mmCIF file of C-alpha atoms (C1' of nucleotides) in Angstrom:
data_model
loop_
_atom_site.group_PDB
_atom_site.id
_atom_site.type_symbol
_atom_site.label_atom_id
_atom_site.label_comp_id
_atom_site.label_asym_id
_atom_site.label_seq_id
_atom_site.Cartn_x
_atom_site.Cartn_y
_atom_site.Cartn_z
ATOM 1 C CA UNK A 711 94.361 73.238 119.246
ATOM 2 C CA UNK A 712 95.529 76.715 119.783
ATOM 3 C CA UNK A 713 99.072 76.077 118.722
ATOM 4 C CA UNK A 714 97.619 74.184 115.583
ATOM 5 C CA UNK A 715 95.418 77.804 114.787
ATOM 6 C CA UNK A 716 98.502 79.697 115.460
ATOM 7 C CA UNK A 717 100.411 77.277 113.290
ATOM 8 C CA UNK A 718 97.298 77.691 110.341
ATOM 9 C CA UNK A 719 98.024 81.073 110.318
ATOM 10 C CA UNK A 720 101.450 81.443 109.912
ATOM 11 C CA UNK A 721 100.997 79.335 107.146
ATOM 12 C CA UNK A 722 98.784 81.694 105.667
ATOM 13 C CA UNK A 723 101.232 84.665 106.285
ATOM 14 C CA UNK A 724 104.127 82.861 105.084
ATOM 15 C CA UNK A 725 102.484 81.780 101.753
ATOM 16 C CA UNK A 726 101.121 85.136 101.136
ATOM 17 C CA UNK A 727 104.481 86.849 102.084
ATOM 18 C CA UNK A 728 103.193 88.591 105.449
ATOM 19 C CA UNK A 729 105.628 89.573 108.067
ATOM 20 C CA UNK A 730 105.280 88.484 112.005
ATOM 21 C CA UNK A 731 104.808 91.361 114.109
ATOM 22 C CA UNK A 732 103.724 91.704 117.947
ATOM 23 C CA UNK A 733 100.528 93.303 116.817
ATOM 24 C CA UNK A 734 99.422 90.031 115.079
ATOM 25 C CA UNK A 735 100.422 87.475 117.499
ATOM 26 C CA UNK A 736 98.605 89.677 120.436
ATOM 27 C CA UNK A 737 95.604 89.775 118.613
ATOM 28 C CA UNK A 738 95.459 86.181 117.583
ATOM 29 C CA UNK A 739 96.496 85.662 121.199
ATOM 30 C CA UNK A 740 93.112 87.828 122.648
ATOM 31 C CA UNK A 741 90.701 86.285 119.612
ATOM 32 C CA UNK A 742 91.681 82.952 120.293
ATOM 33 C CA UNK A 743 91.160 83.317 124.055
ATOM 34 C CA UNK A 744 87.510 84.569 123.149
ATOM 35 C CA UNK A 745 84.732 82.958 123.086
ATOM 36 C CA UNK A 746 82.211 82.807 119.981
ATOM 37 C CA UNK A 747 81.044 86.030 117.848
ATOM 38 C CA UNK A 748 83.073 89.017 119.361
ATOM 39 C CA UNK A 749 82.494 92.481 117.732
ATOM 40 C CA UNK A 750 86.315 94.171 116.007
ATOM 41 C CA UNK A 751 85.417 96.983 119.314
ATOM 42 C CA UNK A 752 84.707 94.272 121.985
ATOM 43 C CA UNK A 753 88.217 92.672 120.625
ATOM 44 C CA UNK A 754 89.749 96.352 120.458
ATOM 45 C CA UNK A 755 88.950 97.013 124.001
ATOM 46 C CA UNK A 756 89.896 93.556 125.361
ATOM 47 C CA UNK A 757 92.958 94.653 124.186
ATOM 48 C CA UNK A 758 93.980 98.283 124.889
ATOM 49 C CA UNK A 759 93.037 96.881 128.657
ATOM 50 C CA UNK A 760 96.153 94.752 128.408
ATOM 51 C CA UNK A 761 98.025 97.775 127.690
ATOM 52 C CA UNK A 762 99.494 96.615 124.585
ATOM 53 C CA UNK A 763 99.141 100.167 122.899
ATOM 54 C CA UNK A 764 97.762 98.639 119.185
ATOM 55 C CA UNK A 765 95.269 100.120 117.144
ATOM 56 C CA UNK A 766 91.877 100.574 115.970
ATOM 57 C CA UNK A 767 93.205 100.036 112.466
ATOM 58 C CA UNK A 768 95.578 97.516 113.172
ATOM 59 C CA UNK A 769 92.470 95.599 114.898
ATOM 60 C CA UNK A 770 90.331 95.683 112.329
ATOM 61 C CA UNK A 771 93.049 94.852 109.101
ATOM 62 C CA UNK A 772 94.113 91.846 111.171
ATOM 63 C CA UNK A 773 90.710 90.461 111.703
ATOM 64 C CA UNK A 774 90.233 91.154 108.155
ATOM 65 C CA UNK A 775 93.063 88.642 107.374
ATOM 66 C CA UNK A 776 92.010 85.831 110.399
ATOM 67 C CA UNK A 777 88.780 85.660 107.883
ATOM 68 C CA UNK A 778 91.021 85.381 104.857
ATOM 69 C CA UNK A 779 92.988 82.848 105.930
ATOM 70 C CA UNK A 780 90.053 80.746 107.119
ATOM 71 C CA UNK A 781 90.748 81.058 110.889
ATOM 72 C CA UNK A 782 87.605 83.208 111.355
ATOM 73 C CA UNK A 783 84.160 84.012 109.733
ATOM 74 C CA UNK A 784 82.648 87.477 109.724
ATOM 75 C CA UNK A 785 79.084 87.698 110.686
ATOM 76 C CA UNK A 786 77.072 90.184 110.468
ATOM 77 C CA UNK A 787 73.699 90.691 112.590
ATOM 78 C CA UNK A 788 70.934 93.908 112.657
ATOM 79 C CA UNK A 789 73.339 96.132 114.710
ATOM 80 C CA UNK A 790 75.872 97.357 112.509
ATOM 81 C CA UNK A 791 78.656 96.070 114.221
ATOM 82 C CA UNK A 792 80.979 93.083 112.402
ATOM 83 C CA UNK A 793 81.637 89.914 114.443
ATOM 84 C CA UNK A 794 83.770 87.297 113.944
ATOM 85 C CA UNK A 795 83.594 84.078 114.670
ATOM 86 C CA UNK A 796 86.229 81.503 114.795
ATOM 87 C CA UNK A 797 85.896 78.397 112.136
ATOM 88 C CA UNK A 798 86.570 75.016 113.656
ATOM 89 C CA UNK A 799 87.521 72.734 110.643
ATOM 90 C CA UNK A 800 85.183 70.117 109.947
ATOM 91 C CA UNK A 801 82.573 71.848 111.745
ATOM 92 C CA UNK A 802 79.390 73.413 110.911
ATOM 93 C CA UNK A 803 76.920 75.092 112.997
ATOM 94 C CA UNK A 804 74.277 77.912 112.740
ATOM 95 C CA UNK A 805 72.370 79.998 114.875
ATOM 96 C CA UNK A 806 69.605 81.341 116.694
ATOM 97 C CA UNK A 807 69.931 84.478 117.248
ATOM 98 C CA UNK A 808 67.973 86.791 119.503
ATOM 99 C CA UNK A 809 67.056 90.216 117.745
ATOM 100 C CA UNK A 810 66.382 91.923 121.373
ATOM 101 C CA UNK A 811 69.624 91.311 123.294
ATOM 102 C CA UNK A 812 71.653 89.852 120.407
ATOM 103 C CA UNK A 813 72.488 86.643 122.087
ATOM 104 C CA UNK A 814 73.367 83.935 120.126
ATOM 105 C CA UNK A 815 72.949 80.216 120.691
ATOM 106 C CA UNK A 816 74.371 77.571 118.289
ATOM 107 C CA UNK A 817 72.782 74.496 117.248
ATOM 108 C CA UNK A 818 74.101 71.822 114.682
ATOM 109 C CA UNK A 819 71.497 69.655 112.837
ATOM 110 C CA UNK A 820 72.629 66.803 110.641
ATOM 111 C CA UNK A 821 68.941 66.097 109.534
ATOM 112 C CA UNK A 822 69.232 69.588 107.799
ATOM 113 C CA UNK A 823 72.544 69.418 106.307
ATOM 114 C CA UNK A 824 71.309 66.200 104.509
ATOM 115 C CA UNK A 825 68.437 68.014 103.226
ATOM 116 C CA UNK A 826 70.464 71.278 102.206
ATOM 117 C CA UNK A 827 72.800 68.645 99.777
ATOM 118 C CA UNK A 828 69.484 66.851 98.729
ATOM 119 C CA UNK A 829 68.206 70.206 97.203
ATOM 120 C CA UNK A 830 71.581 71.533 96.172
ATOM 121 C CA UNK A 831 71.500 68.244 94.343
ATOM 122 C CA UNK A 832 68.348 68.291 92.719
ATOM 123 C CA UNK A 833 69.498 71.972 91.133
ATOM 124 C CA UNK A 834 72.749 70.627 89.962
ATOM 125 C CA UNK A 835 74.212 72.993 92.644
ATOM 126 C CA UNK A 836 77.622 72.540 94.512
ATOM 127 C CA UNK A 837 77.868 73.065 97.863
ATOM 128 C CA UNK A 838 80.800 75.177 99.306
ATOM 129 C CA UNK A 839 79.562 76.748 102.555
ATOM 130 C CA UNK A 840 75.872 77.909 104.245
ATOM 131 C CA UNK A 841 75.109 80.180 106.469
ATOM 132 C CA UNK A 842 71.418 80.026 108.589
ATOM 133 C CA UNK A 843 70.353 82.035 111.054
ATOM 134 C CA UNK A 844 66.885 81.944 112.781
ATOM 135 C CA UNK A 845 65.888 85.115 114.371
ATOM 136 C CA UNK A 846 63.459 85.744 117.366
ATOM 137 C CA UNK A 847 63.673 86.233 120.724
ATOM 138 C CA UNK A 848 65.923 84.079 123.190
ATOM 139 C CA UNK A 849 63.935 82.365 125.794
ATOM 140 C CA UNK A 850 64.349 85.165 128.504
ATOM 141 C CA UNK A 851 63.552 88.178 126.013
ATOM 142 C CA UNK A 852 60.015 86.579 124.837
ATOM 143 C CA UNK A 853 59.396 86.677 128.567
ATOM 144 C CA UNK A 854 59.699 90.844 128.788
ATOM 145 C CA UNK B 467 49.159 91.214 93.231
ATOM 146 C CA UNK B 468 50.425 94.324 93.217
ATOM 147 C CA UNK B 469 46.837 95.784 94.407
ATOM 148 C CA UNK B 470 47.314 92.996 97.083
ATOM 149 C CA UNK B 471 50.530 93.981 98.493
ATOM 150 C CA UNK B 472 49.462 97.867 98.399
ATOM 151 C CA UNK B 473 46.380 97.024 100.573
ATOM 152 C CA UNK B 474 48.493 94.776 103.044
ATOM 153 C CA UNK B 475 50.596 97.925 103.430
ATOM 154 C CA UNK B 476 47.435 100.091 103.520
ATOM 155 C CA UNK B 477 46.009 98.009 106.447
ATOM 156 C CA UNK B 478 49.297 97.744 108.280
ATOM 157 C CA UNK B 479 49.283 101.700 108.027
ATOM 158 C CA UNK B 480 45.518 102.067 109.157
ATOM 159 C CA UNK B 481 46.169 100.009 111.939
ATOM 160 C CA UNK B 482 49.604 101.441 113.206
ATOM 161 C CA UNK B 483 48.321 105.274 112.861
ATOM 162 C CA UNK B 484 50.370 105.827 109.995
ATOM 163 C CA UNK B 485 49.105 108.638 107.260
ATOM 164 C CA UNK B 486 48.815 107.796 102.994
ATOM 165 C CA UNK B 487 51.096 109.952 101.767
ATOM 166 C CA UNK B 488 52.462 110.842 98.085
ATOM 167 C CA UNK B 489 55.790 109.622 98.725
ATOM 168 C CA UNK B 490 55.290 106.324 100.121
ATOM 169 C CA UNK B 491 53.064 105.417 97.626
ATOM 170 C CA UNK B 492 55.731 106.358 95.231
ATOM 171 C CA UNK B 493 58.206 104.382 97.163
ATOM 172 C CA UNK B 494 55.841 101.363 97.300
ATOM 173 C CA UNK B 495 55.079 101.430 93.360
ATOM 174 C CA UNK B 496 58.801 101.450 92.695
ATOM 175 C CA UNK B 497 59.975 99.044 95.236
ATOM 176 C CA UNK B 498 56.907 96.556 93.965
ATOM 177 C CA UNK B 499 58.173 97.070 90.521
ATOM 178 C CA UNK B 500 61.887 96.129 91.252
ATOM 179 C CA UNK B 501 63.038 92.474 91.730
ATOM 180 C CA UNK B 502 65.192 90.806 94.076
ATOM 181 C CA UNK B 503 67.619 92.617 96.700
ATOM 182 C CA UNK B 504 67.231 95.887 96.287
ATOM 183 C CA UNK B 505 69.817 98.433 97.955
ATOM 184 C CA UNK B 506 68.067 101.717 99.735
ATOM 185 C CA UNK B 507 70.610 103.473 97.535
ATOM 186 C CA UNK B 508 69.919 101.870 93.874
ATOM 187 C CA UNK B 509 65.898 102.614 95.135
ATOM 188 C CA UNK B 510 66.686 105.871 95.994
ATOM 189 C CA UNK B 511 68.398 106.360 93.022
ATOM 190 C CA UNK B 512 65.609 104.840 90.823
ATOM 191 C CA UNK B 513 63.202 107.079 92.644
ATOM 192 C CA UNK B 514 65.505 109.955 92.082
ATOM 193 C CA UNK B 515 65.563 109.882 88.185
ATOM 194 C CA UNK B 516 61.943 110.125 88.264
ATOM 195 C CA UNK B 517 61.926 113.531 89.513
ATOM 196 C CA UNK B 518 59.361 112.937 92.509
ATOM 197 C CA UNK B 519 61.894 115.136 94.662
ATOM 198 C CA UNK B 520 61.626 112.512 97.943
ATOM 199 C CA UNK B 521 64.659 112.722 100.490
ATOM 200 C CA UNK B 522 67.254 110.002 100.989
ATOM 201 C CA UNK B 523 65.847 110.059 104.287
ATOM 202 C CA UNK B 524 62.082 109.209 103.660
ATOM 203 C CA UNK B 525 63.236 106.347 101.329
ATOM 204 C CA UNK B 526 65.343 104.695 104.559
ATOM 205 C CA UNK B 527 62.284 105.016 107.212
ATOM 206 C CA UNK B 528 59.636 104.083 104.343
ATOM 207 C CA UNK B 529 61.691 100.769 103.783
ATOM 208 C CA UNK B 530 61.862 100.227 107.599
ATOM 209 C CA UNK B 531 58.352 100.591 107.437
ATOM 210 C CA UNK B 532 58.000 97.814 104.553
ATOM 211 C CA UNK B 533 59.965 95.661 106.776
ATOM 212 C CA UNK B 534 57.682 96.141 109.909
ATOM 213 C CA UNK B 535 54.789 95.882 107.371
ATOM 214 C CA UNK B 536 55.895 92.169 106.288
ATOM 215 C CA UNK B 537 56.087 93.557 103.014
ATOM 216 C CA UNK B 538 60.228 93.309 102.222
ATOM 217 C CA UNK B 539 62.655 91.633 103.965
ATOM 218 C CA UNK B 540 66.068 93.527 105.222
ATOM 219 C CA UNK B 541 68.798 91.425 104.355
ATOM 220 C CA UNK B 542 73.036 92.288 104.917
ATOM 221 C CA UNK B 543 75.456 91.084 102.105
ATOM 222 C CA UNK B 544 78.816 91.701 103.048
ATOM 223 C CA UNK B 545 79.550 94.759 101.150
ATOM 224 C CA UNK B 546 77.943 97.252 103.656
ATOM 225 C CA UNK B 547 74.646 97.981 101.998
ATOM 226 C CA UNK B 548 71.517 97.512 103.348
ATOM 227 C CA UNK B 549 69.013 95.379 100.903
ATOM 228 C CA UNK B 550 65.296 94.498 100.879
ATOM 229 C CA UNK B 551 63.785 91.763 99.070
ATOM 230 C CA UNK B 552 60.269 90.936 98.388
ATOM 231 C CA UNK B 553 58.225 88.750 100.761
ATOM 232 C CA UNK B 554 55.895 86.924 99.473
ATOM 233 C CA UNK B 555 52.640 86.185 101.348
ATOM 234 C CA UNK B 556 52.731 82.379 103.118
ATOM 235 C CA UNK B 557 55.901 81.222 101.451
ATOM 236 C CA UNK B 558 59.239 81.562 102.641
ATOM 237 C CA UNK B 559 62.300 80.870 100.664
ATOM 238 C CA UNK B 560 66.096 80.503 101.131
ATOM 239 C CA UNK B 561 68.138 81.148 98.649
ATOM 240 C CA UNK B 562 71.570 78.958 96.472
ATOM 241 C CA UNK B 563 73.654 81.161 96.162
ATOM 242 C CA UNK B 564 76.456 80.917 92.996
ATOM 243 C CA UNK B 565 79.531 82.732 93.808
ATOM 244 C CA UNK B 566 81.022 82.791 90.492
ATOM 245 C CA UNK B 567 77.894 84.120 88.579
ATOM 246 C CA UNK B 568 75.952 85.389 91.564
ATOM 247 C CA UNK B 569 73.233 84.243 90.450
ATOM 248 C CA UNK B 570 70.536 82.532 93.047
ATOM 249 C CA UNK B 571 68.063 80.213 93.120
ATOM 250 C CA UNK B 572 65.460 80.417 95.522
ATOM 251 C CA UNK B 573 64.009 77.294 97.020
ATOM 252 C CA UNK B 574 61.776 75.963 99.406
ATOM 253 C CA UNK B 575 61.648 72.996 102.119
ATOM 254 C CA UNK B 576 58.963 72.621 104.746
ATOM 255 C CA UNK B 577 61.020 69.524 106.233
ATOM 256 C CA UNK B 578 63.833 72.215 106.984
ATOM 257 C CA UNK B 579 61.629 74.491 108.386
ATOM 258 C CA UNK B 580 59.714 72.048 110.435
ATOM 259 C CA UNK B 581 62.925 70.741 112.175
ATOM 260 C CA UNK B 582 64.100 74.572 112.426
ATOM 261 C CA UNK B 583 60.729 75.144 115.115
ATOM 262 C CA UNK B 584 62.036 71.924 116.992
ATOM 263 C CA UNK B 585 65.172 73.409 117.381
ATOM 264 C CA UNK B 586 63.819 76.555 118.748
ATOM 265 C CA UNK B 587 61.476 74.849 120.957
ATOM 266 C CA UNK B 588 64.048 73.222 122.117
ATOM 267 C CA UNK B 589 65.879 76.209 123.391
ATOM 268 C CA UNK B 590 62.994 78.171 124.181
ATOM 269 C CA UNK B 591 63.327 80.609 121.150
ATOM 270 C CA UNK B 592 60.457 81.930 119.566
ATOM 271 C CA UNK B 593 61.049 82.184 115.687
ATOM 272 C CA UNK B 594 60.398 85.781 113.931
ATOM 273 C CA UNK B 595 62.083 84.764 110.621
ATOM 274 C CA UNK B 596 64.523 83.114 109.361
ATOM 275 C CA UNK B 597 67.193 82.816 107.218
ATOM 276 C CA UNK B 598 69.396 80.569 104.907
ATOM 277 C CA UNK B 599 71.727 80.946 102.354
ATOM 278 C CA UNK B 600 73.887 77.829 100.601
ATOM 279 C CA UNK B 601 76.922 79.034 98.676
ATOM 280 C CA UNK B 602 78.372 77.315 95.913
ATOM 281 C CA UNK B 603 78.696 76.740 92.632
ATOM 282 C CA UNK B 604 75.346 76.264 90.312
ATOM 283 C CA UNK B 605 74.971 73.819 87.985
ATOM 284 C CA UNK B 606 76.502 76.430 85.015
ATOM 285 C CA UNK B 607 79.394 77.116 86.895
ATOM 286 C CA UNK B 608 80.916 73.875 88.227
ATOM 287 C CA UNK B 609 81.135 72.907 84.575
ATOM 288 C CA UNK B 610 83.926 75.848 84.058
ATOM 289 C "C1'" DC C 253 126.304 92.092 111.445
ATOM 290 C "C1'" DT C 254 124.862 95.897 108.503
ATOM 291 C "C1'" DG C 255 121.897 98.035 104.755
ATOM 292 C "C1'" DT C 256 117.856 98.154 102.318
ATOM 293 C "C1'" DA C 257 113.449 97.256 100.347
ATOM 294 C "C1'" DA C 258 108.997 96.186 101.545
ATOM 295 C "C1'" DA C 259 105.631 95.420 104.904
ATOM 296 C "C1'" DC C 260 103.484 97.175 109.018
ATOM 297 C "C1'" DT C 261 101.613 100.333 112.376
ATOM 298 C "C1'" DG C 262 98.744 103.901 114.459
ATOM 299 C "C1'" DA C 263 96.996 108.590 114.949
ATOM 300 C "C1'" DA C 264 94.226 111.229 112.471
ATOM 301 C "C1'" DA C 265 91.477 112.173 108.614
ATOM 302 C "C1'" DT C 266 88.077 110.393 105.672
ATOM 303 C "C1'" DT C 267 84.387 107.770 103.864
ATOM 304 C "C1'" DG C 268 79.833 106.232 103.627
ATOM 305 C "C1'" DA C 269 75.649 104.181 105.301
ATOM 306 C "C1'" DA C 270 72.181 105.178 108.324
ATOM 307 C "C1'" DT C 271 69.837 108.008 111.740
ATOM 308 C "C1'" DA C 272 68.427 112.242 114.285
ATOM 309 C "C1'" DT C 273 66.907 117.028 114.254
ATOM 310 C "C1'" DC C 274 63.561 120.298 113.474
ATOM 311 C "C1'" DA C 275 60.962 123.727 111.002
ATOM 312 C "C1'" DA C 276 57.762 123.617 107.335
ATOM 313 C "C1'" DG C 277 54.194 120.972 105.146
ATOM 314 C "C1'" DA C 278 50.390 117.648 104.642
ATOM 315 C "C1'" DG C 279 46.664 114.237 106.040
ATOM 316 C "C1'" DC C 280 42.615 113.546 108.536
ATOM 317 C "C1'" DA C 281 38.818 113.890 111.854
ATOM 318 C "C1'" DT C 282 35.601 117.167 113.472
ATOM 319 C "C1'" DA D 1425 38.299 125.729 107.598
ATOM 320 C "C1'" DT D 1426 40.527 124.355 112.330
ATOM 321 C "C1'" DG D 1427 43.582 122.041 114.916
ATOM 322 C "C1'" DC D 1428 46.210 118.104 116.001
ATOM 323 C "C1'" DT D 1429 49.489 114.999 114.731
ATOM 324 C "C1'" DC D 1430 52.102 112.623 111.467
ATOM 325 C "C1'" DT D 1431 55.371 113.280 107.708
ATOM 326 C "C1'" DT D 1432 58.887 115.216 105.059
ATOM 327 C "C1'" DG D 1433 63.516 116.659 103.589
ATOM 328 C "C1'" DA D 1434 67.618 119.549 104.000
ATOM 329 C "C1'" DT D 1435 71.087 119.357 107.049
ATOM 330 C "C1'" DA D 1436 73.738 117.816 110.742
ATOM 331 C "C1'" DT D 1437 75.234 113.978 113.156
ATOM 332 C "C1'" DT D 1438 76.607 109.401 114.380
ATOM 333 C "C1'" DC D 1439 79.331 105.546 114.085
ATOM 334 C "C1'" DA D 1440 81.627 101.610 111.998
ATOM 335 C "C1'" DA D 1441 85.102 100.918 108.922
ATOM 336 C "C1'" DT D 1442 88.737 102.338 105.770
ATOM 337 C "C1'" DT D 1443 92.413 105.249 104.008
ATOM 338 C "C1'" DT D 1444 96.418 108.061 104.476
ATOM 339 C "C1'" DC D 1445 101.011 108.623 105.401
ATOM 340 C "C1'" DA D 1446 105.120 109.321 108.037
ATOM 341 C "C1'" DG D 1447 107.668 106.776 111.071
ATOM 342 C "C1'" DT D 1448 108.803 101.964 112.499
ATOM 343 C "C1'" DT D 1449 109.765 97.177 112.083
ATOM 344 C "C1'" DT D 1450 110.727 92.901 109.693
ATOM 345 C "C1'" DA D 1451 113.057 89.879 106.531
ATOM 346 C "C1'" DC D 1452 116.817 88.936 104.075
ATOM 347 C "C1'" DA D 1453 120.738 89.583 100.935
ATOM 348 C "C1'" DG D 1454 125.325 90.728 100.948
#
DNA sequence: CTGTAAACTGAAATTGAATATCAAGAGCAT
DNA sequence: ATGCTCTTGATATTCAATTTCAGTTTACAG
């Protein structure tokens, strides 16, 4: 699964005439070791902790390119800070997301991605991607 | 309409303390007078030519303010502006989005939303708003 | 192996949206 | 009018993100 991402990507490089460098692979390395919607600074400082002496820059082009090639999916929530997300092929899933602490829970709902290609139907509209986000509080912010 | 909207603001002033002042009202009339997903900049801007002399500054808190007010909406594109768009009172859209002609088509579905509070319940999220966007083509476009 | 052209990197500078500061000004109740 | 508090706007500041550019690395032809 990793391997296969790793594989993707190179693909990507290779068709659009990128080089391989250590900077890349480290940082696909760290972003495919993380877990869902990490911020470009949470990923920057994951990885100046290992020491491995790369960039804010570098950081941010290369996660610019994991969205391009279709490995990862900017988000962007209330706080000014870009996240990425990775895309798992064939999958879709949206999110709740908590506007006090900025958690984010996933949920997938087939009921609603019927009705989504029911309307785009009905407007002669072609589907290529959607994005939906619910925002509120998580269940242990509506508490405070 | 318009009066409406102005007196929903007024109360949500009264109530919260805040003053009637020249400048918001200005800033109301010309945000109520714009369409869809405005940026703070193309409003300042608007306001600008007009010669009312308000700060950059006022316009940014006095759209916050809209937002808090249930008045406008804050929504993030992904080309680092800030943009409000219109709510309107006791209906809630989402939006088809076309990527070629970026044009959008707003649309409404109370199955969606109904299933969208089940999901919440079922994670113990309380619902503030919500959001959803479907890109694609629109019926124009996938002709081409 | 070289040599070379082009891509890549990273420190630092820059941009640009958005917010904070704070003295001067304005709304509002008395 | 008086006084209190909210509001404003020029300016400074913050902070994410991008650009710059000289030095480095990669890919590849010869």
């Amino acid at each position: 699964m990793i391997l296969e991402k790793k594989k993707a990507f190179n693909d990507f490089a290779l068709s659009k005439g990128l080089r391989s460098t250590r900077q890349r692979d480290v940082i696909l390395d760290v972003f495919l070791s993380t877990h869902q919607h990490i911020s470009v600074e949470e990923l920057y400082l994951k990885i100046k902790s290992s020491n491995t002496g790369i960039g804010h820059a570098t950081v941010y082009r290369t996660l610019k390119l994991f969205a391009e090639s279709g490995l990862a999916r900017e988000i962007l929530l209330h706080d000014g800070q870009t996240r990425y997300e990775h895309v798992i092929a064939g999958e879709h899933h949206d999110h709740l997301v908590c506007t006090k602490c900025n958690s984010i829970v996933e949920f997938e709902d087939e009921t609603i991605e019927k009705l989504q290609k029911e309307i785009a139907a009905r407007h002669g509209f072609l589907i290529k991607s959607h994005k939906m986000e619910i925002y509120g509080y998580c269940a242990v912010c509506k508490q405070l």
